[in-house]
Structure formats: structure tokens, C-alpha cells
CSV table of C-alpha atoms in Angstrom, one decimal:
chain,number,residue,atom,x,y,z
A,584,UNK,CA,16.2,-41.6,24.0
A,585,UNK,CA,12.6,-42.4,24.9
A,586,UNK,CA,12.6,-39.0,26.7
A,587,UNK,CA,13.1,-36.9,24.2
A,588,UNK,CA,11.2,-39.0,21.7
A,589,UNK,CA,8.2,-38.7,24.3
A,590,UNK,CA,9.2,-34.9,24.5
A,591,UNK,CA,9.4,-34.5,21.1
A,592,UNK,CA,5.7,-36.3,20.5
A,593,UNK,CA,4.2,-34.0,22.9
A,594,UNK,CA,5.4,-30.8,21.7
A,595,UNK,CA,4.0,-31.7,18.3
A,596,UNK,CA,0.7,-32.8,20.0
A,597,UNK,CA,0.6,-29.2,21.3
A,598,UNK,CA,1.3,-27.3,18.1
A,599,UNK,CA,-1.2,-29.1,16.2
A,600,UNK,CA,-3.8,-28.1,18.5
A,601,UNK,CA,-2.8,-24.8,18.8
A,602,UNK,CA,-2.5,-24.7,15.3
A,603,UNK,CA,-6.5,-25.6,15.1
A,604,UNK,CA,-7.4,-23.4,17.6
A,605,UNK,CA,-5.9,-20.4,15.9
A,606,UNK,CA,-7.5,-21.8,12.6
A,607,UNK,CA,-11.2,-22.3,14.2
A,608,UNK,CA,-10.6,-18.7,15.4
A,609,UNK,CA,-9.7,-17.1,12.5
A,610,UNK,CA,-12.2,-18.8,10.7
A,611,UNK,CA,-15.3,-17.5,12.8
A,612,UNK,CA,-13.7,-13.9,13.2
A,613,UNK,CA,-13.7,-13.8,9.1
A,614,UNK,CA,-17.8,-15.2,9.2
A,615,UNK,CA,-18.4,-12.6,11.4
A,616,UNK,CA,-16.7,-9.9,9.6
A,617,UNK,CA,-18.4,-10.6,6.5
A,618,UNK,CA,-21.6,-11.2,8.3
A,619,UNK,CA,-21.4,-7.5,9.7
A,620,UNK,CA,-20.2,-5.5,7.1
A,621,UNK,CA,-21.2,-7.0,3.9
A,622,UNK,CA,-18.3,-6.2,2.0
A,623,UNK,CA,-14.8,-4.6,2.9
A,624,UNK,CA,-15.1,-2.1,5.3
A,625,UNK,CA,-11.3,-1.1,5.1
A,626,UNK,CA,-10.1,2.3,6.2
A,627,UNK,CA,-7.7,4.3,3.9
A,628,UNK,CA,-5.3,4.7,6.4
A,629,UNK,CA,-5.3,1.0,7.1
A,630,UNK,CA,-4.6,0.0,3.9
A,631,UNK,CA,-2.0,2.3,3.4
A,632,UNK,CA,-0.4,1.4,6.6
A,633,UNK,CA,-0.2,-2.1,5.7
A,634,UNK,CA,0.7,-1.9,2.2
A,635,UNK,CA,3.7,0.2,3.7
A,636,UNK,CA,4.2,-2.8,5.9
A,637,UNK,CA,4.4,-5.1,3.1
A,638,UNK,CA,6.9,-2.7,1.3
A,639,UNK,CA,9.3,-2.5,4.1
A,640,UNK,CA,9.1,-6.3,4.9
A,641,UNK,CA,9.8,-6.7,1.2
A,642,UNK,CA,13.0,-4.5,0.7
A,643,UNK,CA,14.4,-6.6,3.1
A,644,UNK,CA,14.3,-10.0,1.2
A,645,UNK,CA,17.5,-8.9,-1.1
A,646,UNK,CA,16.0,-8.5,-3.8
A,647,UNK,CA,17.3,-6.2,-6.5
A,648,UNK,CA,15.6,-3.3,-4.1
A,649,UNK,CA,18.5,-2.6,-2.4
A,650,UNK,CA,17.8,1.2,-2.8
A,651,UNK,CA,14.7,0.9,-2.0
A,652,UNK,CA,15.7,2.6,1.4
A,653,UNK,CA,12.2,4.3,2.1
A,654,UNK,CA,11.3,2.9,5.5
A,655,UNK,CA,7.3,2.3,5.2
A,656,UNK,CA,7.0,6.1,7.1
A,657,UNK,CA,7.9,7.7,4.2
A,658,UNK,CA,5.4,6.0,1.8
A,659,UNK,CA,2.8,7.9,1.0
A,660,UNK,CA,0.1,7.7,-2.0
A,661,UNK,CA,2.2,9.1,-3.9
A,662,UNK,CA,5.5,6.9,-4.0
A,663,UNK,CA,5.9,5.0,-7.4
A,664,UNK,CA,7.1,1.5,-7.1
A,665,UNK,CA,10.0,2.2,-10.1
A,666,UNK,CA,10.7,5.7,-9.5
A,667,UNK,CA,11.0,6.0,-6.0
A,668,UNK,CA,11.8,2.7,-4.0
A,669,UNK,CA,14.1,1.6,-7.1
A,670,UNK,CA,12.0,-1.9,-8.4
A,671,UNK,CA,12.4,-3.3,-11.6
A,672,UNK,CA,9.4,-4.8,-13.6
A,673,UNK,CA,9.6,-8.0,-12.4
A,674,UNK,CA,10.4,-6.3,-8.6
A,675,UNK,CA,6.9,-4.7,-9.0
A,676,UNK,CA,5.1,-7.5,-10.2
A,677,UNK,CA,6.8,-9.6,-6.5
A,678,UNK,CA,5.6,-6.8,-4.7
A,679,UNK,CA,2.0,-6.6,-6.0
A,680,UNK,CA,2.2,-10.6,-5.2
A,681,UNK,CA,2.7,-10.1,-1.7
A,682,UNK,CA,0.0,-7.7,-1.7
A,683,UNK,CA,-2.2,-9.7,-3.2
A,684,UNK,CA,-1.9,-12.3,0.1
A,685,UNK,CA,-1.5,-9.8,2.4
A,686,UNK,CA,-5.1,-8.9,1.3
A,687,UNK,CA,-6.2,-11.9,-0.1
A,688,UNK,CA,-7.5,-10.6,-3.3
A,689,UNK,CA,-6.1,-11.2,-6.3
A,690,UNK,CA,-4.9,-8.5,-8.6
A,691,UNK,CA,-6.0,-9.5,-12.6
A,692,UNK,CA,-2.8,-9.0,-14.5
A,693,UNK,CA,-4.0,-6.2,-17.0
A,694,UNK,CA,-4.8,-4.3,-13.8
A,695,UNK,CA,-2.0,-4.9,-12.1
A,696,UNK,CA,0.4,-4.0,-15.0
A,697,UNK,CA,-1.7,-0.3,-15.0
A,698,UNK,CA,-0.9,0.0,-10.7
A,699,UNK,CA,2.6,2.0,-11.1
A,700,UNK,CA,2.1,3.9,-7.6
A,701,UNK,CA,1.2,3.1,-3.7
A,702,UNK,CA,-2.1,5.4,-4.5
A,703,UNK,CA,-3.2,3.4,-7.0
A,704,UNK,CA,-2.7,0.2,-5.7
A,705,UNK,CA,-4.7,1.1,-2.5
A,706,UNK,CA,-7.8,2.3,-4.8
A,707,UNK,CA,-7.7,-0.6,-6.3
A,708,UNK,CA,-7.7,-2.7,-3.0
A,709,UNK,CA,-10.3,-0.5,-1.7
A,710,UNK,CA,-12.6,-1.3,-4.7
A,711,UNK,CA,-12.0,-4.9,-4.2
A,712,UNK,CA,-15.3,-6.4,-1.9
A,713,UNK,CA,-13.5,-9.3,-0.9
A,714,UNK,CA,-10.4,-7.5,0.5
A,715,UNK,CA,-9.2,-7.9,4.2
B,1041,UNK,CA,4.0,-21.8,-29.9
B,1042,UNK,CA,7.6,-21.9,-28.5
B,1043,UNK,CA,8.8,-20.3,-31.8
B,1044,UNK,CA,6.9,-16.7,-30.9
B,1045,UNK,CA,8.4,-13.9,-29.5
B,1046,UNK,CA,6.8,-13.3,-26.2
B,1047,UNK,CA,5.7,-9.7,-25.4
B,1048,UNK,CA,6.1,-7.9,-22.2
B,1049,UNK,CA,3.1,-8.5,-20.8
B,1050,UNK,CA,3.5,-12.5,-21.2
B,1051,UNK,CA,6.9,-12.2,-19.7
B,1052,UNK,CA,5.8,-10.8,-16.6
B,1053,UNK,CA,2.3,-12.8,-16.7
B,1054,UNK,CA,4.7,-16.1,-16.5
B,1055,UNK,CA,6.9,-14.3,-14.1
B,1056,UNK,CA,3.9,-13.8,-12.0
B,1057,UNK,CA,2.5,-17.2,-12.1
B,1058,UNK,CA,6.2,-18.6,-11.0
B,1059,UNK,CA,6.0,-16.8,-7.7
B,1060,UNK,CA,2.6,-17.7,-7.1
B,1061,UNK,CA,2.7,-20.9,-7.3
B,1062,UNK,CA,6.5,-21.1,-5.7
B,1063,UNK,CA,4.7,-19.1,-2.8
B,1064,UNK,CA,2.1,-22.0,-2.5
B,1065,UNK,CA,4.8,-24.7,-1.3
B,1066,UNK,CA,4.4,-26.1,2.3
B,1067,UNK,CA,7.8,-26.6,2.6
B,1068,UNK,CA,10.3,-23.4,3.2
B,1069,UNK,CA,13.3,-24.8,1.7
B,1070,UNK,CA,11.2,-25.5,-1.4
B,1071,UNK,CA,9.3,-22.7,-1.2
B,1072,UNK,CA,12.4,-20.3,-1.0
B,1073,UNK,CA,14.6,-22.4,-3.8
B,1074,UNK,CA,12.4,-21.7,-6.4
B,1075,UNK,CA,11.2,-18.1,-5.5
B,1076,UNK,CA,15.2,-17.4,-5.4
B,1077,UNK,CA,15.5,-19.5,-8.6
B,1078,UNK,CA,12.5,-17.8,-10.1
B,1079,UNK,CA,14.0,-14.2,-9.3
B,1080,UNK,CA,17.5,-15.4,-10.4
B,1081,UNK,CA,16.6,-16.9,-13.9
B,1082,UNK,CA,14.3,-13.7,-14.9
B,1083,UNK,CA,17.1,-11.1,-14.0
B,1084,UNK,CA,20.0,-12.9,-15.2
B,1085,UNK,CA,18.0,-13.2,-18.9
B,1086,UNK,CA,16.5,-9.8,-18.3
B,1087,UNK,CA,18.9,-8.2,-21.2
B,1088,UNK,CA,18.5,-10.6,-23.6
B,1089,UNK,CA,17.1,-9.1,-26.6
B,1090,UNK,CA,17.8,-11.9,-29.6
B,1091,UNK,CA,14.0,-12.8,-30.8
B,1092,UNK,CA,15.2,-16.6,-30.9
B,1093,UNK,CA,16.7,-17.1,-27.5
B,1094,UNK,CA,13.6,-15.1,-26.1
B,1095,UNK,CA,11.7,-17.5,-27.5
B,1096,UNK,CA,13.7,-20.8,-26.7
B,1097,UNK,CA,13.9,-18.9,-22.3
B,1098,UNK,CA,10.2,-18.3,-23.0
B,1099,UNK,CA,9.4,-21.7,-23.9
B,1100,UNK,CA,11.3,-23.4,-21.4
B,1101,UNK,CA,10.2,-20.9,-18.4
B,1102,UNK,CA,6.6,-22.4,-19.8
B,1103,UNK,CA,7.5,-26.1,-19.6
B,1104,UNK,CA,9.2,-25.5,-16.4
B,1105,UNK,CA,5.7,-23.7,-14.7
B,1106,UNK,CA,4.0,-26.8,-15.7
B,1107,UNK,CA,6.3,-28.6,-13.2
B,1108,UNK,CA,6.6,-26.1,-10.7
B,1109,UNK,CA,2.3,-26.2,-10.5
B,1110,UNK,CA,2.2,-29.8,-10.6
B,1111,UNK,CA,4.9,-29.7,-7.7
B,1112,UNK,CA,3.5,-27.3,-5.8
B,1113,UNK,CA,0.2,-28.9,-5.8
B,1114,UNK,CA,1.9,-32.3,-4.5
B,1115,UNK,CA,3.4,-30.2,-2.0
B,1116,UNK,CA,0.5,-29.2,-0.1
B,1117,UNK,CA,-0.5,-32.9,0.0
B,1118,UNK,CA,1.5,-33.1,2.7
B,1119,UNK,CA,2.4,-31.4,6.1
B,1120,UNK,CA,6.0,-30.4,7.3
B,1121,UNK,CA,6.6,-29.0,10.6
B,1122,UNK,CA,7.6,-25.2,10.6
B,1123,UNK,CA,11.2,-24.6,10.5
B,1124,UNK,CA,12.6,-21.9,13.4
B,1125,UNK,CA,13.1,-18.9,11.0
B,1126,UNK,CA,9.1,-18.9,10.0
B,1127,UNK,CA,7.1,-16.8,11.2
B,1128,UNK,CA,4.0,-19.0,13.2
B,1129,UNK,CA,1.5,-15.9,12.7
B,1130,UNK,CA,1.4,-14.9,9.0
B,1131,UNK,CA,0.4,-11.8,9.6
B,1132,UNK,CA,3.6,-10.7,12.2
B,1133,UNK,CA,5.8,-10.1,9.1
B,1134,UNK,CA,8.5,-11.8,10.8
């Protein structure tokens, strides 16, 4: 019983400082980004790669996307979010969400009730300075 | 103000502010109850097209962000341990 409370105590003890190393680290890898570039210095390619990421991670979550079959391959600039991988309104609006934090922008809502397609949502996150 | 009809755009503008702050809980069992409540509520009333029960799901989906922010907030107040199904680096997607 003391064992594993002992045990127990010292694994969290070692989470919490890994957990402030990986925080310190991210931290000074962000200064140094922005200290470099000055602004986002995404690639097109990147962005779209991820935002593909973010759209096959998401079709997994059961949402009404259940046709949304399009493994993140397959999206290009020109996929539409209602069209092609099958979301609702309320799908689209989850979607753009996740983007938003994937990024760590935020999308104003009368712009992100405009972004219908993959293209147009990696514009718009390629206009944004404070994307990363 | 609960008496309007909400348009589209307000619909999904409250839609959107559910999952964002449902996203901001600490805790995963809280965090995922209310994004799958959230998601559930909007696309079980998604037909609905009487002007009065819009506006009585409109106001209560308004009283019920209030709580949901408040909550969320109180939620960060405090730390939980991750559970084994999270993710420890955000960015691994699982």
C-alpha cells in the first residue's frame, strides 16, 4: 500500500516535470520563430498537408461525416467541405474549429461562414500573421 | 430577445461558441460530454422549422452557453491528470 502510493507519487513527480520541460521548450522554440521570421512563414504545401491531417483525424470522431471517406491524400485545394467529404453546416463550422487550434488563429465568423473549400481555407490561413 | 427568430448565421455563431468553449475543459470526460451533447442537441433540432420553438431552442441554447463558459472557465482552475486515451503531445493527432 505504501508502495504503490510512493510509486504512484513519483510517477506524477515525473510527469509534471516533463510536462514543464516540454512547456519551457515550446515556449522558447515559438520566441524564436517569431523572432526570425517576423510573421508566418508557412509553406503551401504545409498547410495543406496539415489541414488534410486535421480532416482525416476529424472524420474519425463519428460525427455525422461518416461519408466523409476521403483519406487526407485525396484532399486537394479544391475539395469542398459539403460537397465532397459529406459535412453538414454545423460539421463545417467543428471542422473550421479544429483548424482554428491546430493553427492557433482564430477564424472571425463572417469569414469563416464565406470558407466553403480546403483552398480557401488555406488562403485564409496563409494571410493570417499569427498562424503556426 | 428570446422571442426573435434567430437567423442562420446566429445559429451556427452559438453553435460555434458551444464547441469552443466545450474544447476549453481540462477535464476529458467533461470536455467530451458536452462537445457530444453540443453536436447531439444542434442535429437532433436541426429540422425544426416552427418560428416559436426556434426561438424557445435558441434562447435556451443561449442561457445554457452562459453556463457552459462559466464552467469551462472554473474548469481550467484546476488540474486533472491525463486519462490513457489522450493524446500527451497535442500535435500527434492521436
Amino acid at each position: 500500500m505504501l508502495c504503490s502510493v510512493g510509486s504512484r507519487c513519483g510517477a506524477g513527480q515525473g510527469a509534471l516535470l516533463q510536462s514543464r520541460q516540454s512547456g519551457a521548450s515550446a515556449f522558447v522554440s515559438k520566441r524564436f520563430f517569431a523572432a526570425a521570421a517576423g510573421g508566418n512563414t508557412l509553406k503551401q504545401e504545409d498547410v495543406l498537408k496539415r489541414v488534410g491531417d486535421v480532416i482525416k483525424s476529424f472524420s474519425k470522431t463519428g460525427t455525422s461525416a461518416s461519408n466523409a471517406d476521403t483519406p487526407a491524400a485525396e484532399v486537394t485545394e479544391a475539395t469542398s467541405f459539403q460537397k465532397d467529404l459529406g459535412l453538414d453546416s454545423l460539421d463545417t463550422v467543428e471542422l473550421l474549429v479544429a483548424i482554428e487550434e491546430e493553427f492557433e488563429i482564430e477564424i472571425p465568423d463572417k469569414v469563416a461562414d464565406e470558407l466553403k473549400t480546403v483552398g480557401e481555407t488555406v488562403k485564409h490561413i496563409l494571410s493570417n500573421p499569427e498562424a503556426n | 430577445m428570446a422571442a426573435t427568430v434567430p437567423a442562420r448565421a446566429q445559429v451556427l455563431s452559438v453553435y460555434r461558441q458551444f464547441i469552443k468553449n466545450a474544447n476549453q475543459f481540462t477535464n476529458y470526460n467533461f470536455r467530451e460530454y458536452f462537445l457530444r451533447r453540443t453536436r447531439n442537441t444542434f442535429k437532433q433540432n436541426k429540422t425544426v422549422e416552427d418560428p416559436a420553438r426556434l426561438a424557445a431552442l435558441f434562447g435556451e441554447a443561449r442561457a445554457e452557453l452562459k453556463v457552459l463558459k462559466r464552467q469551462s472557465v472554473i474548469s481550467q482552475m484546476y488540474t486533472f491528470d491525463k486519462t490513457v486515451v489522450e493524446p500527451l503531445n497535442k500535435r500527434s493527432h492521436g
